[in-house]
JSON list of C-alpha atoms in Angstrom, two decimals:
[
{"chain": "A", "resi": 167, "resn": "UNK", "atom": "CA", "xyz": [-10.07, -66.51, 3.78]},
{"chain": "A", "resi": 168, "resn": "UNK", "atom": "CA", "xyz": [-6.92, -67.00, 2.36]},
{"chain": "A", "resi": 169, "resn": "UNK", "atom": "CA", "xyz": [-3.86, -67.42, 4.55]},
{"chain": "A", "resi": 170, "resn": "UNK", "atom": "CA", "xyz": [-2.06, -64.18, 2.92]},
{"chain": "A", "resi": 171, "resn": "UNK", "atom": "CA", "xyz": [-5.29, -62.50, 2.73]},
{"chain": "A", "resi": 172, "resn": "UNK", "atom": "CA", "xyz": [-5.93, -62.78, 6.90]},
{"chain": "A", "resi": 173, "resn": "UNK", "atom": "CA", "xyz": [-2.41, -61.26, 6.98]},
{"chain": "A", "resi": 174, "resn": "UNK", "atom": "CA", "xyz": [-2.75, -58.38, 5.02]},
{"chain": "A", "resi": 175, "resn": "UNK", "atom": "CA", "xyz": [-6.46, -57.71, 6.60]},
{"chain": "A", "resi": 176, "resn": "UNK", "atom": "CA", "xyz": [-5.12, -57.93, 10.05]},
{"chain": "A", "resi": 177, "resn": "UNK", "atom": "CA", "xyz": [-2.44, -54.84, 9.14]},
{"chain": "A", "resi": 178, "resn": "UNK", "atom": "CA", "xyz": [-4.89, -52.94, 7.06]},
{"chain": "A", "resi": 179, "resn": "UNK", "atom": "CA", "xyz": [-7.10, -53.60, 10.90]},
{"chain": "A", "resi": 180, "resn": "UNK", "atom": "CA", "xyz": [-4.23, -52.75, 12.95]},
{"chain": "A", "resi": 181, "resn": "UNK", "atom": "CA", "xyz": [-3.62, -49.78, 10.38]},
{"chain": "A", "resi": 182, "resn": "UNK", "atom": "CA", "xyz": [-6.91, -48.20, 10.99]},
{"chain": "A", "resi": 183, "resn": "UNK", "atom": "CA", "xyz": [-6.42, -48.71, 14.55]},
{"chain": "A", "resi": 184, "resn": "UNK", "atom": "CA", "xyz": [-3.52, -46.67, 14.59]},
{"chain": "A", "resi": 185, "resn": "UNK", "atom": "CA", "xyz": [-4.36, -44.23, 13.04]},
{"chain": "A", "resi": 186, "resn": "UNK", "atom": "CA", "xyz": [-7.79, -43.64, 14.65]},
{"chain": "A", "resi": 187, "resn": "UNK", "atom": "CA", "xyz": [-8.08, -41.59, 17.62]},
{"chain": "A", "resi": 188, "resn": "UNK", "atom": "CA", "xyz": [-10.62, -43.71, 20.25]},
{"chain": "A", "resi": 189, "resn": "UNK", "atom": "CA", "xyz": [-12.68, -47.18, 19.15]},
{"chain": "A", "resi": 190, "resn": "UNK", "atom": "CA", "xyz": [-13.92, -47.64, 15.32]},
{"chain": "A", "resi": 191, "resn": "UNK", "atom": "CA", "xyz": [-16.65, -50.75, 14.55]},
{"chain": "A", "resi": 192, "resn": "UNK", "atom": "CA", "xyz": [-15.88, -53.38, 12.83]},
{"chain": "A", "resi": 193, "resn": "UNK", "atom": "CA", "xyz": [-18.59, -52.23, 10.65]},
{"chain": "A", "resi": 194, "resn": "UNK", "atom": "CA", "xyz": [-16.23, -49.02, 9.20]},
{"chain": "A", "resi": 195, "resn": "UNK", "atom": "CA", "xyz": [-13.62, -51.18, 9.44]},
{"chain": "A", "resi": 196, "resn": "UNK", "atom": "CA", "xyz": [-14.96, -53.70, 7.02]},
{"chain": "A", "resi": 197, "resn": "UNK", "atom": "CA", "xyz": [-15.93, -50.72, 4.87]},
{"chain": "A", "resi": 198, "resn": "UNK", "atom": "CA", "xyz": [-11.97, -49.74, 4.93]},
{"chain": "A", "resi": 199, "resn": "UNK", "atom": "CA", "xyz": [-11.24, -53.52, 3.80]},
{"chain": "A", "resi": 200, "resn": "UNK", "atom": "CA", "xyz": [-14.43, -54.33, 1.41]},
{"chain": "A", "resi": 201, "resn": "UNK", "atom": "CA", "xyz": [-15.53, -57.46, 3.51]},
{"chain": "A", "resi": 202, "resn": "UNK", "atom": "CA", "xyz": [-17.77, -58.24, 5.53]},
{"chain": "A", "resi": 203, "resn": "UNK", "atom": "CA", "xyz": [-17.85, -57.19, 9.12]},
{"chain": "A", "resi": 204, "resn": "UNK", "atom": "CA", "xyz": [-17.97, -60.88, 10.60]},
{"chain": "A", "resi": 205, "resn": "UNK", "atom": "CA", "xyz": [-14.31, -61.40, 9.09]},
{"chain": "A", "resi": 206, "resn": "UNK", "atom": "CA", "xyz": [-13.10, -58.53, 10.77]},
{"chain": "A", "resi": 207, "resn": "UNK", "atom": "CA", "xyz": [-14.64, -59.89, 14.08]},
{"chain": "A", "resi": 208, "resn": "UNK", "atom": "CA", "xyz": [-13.11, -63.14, 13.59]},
{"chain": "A", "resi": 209, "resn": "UNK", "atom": "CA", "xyz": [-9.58, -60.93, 13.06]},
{"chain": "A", "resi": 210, "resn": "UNK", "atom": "CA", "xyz": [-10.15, -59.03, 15.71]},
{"chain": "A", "resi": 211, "resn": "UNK", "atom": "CA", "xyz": [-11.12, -62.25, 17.79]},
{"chain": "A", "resi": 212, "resn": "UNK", "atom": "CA", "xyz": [-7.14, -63.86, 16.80]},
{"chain": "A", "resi": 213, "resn": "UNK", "atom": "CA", "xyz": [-5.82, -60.24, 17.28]},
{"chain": "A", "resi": 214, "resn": "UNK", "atom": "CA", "xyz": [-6.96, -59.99, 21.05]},
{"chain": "A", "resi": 215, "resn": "UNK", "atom": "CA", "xyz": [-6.15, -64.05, 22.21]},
{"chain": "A", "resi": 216, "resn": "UNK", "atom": "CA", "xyz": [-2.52, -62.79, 20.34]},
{"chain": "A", "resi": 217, "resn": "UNK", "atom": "CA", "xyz": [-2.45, -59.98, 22.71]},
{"chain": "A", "resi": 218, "resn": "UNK", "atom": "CA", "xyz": [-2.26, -57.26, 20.13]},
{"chain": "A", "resi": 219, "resn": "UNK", "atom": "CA", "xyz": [-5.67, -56.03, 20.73]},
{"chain": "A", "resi": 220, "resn": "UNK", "atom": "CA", "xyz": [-8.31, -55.70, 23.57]},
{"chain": "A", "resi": 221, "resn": "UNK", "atom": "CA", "xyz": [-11.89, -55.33, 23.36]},
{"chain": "A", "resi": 222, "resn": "UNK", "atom": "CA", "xyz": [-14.24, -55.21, 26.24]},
{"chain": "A", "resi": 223, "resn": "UNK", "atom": "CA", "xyz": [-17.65, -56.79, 25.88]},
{"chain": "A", "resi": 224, "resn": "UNK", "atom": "CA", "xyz": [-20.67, -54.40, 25.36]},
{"chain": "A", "resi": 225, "resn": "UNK", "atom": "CA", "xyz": [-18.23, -51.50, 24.07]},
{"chain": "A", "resi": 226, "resn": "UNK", "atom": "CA", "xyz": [-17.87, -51.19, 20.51]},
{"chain": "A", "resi": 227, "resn": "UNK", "atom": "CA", "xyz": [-14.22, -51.57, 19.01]},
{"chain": "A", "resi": 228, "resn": "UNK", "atom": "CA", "xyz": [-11.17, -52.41, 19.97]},
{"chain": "A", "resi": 229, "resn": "UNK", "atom": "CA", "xyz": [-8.12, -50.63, 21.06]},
{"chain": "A", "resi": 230, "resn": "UNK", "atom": "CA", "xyz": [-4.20, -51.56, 20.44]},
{"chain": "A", "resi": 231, "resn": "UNK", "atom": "CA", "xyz": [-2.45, -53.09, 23.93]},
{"chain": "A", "resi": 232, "resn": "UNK", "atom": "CA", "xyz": [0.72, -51.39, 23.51]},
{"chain": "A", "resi": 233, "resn": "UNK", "atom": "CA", "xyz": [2.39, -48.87, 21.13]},
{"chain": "A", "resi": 234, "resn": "UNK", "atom": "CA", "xyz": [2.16, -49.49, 17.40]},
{"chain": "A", "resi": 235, "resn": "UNK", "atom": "CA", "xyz": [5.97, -49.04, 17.43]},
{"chain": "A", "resi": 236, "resn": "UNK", "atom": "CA", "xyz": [5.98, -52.02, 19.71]},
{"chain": "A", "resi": 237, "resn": "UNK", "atom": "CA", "xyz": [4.09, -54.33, 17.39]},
{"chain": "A", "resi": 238, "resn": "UNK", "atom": "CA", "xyz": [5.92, -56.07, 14.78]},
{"chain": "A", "resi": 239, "resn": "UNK", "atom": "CA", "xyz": [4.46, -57.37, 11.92]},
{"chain": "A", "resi": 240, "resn": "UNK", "atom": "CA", "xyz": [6.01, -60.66, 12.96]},
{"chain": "A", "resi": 241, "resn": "UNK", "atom": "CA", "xyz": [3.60, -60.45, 16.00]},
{"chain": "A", "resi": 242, "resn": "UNK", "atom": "CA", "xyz": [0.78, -59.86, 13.64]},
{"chain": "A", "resi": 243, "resn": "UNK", "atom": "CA", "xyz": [1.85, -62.89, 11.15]},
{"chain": "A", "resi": 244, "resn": "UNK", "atom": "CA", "xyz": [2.16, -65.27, 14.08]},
{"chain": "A", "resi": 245, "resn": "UNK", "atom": "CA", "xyz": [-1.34, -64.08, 14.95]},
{"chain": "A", "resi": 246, "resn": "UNK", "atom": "CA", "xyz": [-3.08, -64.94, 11.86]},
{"chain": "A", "resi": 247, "resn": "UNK", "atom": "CA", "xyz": [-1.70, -68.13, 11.40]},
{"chain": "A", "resi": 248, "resn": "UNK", "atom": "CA", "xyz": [-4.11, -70.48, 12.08]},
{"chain": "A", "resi": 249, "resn": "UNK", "atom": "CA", "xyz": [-1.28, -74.01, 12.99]},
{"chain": "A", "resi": 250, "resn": "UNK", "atom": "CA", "xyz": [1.96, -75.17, 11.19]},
{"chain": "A", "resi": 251, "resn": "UNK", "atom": "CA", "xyz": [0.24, -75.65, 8.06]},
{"chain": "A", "resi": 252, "resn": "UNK", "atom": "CA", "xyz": [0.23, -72.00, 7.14]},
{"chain": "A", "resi": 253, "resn": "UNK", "atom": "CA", "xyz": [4.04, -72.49, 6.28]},
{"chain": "A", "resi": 254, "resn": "UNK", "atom": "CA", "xyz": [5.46, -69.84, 3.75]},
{"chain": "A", "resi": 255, "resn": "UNK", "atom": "CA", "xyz": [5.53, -72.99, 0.89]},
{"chain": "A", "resi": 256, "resn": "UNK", "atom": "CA", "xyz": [3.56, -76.10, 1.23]},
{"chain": "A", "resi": 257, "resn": "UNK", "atom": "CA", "xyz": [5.24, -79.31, 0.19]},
{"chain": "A", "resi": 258, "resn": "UNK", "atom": "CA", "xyz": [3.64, -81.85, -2.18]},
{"chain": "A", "resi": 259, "resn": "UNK", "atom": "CA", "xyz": [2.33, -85.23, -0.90]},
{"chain": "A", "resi": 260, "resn": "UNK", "atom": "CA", "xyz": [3.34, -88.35, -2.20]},
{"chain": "A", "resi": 261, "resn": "UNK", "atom": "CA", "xyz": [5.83, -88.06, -4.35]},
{"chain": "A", "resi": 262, "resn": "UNK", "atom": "CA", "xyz": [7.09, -91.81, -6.38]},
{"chain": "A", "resi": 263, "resn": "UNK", "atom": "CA", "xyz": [9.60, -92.90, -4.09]},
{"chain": "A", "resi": 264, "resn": "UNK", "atom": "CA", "xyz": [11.20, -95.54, -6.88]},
{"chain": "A", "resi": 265, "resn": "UNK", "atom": "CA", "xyz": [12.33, -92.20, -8.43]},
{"chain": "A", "resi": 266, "resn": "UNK", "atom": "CA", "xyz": [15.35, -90.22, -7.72]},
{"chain": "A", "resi": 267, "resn": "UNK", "atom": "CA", "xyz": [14.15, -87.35, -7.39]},
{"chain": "A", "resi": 268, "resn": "UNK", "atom": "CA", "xyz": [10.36, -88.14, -5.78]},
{"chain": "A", "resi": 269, "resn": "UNK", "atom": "CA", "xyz": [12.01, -90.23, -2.76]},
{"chain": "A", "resi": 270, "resn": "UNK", "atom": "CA", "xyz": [14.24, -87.14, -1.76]},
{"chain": "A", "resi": 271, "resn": "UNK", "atom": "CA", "xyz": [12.53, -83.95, -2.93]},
{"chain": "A", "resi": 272, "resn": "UNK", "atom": "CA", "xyz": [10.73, -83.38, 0.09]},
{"chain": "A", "resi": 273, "resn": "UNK", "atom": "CA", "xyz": [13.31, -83.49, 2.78]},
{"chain": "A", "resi": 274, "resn": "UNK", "atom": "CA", "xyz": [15.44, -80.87, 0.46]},
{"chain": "A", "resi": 275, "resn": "UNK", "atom": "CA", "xyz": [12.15, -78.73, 0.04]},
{"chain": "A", "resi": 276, "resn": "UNK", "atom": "CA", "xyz": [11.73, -79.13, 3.75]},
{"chain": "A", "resi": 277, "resn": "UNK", "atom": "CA", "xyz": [14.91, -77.50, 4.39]},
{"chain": "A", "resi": 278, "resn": "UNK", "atom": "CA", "xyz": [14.96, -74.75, 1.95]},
{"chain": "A", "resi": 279, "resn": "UNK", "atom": "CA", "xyz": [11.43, -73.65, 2.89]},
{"chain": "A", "resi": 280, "resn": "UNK", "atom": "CA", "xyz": [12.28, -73.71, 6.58]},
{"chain": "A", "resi": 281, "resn": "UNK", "atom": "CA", "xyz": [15.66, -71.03, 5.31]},
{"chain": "A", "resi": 282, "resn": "UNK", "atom": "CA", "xyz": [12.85, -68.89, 3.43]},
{"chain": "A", "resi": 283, "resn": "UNK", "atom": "CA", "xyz": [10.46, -69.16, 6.45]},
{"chain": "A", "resi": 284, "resn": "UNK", "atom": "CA", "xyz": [12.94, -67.86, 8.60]},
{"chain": "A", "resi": 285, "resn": "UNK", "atom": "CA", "xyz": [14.45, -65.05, 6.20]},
{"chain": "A", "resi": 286, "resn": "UNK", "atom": "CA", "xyz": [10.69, -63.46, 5.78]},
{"chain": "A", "resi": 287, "resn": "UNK", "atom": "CA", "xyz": [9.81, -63.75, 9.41]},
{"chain": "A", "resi": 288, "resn": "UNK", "atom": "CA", "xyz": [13.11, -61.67, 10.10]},
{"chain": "A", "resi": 289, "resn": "UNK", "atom": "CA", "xyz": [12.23, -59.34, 7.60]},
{"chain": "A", "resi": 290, "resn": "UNK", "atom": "CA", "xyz": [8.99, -58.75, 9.38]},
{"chain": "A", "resi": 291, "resn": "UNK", "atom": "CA", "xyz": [10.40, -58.28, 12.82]},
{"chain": "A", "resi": 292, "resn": "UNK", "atom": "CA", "xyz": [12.27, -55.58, 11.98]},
{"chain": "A", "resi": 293, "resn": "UNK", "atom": "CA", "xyz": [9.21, -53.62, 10.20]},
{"chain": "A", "resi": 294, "resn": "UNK", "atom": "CA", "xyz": [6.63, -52.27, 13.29]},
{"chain": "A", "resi": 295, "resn": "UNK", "atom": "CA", "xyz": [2.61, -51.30, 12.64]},
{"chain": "A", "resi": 296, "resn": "UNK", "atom": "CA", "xyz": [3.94, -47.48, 13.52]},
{"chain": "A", "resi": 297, "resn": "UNK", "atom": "CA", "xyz": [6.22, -47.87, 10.43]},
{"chain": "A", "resi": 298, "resn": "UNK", "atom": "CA", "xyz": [3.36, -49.20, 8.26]},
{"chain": "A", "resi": 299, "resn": "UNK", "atom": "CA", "xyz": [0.61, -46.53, 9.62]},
{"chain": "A", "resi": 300, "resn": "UNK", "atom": "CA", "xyz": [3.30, -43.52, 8.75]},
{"chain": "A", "resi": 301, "resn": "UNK", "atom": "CA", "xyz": [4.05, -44.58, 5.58]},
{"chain": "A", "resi": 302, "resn": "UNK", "atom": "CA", "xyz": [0.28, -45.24, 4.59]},
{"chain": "A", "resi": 303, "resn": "UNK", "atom": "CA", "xyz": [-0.37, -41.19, 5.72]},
{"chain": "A", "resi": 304, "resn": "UNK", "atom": "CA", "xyz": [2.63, -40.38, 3.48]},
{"chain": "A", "resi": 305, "resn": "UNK", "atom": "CA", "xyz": [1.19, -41.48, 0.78]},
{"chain": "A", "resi": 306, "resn": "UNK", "atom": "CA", "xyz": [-1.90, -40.34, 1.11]},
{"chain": "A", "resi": 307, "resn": "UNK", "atom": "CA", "xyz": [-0.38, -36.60, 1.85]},
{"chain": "A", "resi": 308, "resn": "UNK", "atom": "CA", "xyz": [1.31, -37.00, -1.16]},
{"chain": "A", "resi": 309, "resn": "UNK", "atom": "CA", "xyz": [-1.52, -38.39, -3.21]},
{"chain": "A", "resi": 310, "resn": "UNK", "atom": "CA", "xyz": [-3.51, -35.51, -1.84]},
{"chain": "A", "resi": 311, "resn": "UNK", "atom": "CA", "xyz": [-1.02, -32.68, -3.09]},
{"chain": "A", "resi": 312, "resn": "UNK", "atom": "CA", "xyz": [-1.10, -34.35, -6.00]},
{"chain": "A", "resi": 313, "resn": "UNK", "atom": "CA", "xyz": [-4.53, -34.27, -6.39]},
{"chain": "A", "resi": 314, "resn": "UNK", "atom": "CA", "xyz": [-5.09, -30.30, -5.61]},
{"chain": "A", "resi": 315, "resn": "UNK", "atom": "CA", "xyz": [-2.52, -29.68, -7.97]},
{"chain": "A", "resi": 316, "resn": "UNK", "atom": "CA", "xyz": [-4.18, -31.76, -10.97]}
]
């Protein structure tokens, strides 16, 4: 799976836990995200060694360790990523280094990808799963109104 794709499968995960009263299978989970239930296992798997999640073997589910106002979705992105190669931007290898531009693009990329890095994964500790799970039964409030009144 896709590095952005494990991301925004471990929030629509965490999302469902939320906003679930007791444990849910990662069977109706993978319903939720159209996959198969072995990805969400493997989620679920990073989720608990990130301490976000605990399971307990022969139960069913999983349950959130702390309040989803306490997770960030920094502590979900860190949880997903799989080593330093799931930077924001990946760099090109190899560029000619008898040209200007090939011999010093990287070390300028390196730096302005590291200030982007940073800026997102600010932006993402300030936004928790609670936030996420209220908005998402917002909408669908809204979406419902707006369907008994079509």
């Amino acid at each position: 799976m896709a590095y952005n794709s494990r991301f925004a499968v471990a929030i629509h995960t965490l999302s469902l836990l939320d906003s679930t009263e007791g444990r849910i299978t990662s069977e109706l989970i993978a319903g939720s995200v159209n996959t198969n239930p072995v990805v969400i296992r493997r989620m679920i798997s990073l989720l608990t060694k990130a301490g976000i999640l605990r399971t307990q073997p022969g139960v069913a589910g999983a349950q959130l360790t702390r309040p989803s106002s306490e997770i960030t979705l920094l502590d979900v992105y860190r949880a997903v990523q799989n080593d330093s190669r799931d930077d924001l931007f990946a760099i090109h290898e190899n560029p000619n280094p008898n040209c200007d531009i090939g011999r010093n693009i990287q070390q300028e990329l390196e730096q302005v990808f590291a200030r982007a890095q940073r800026a997102m994964e600010g932006e993402l500790e300030q936004i928790t799963l609670r936030q996420v799970t209220t908005d998402l039964q917002q909408m669908e409030e809204i979406r419902q109104t707006i369907s008994r009144q079509g």
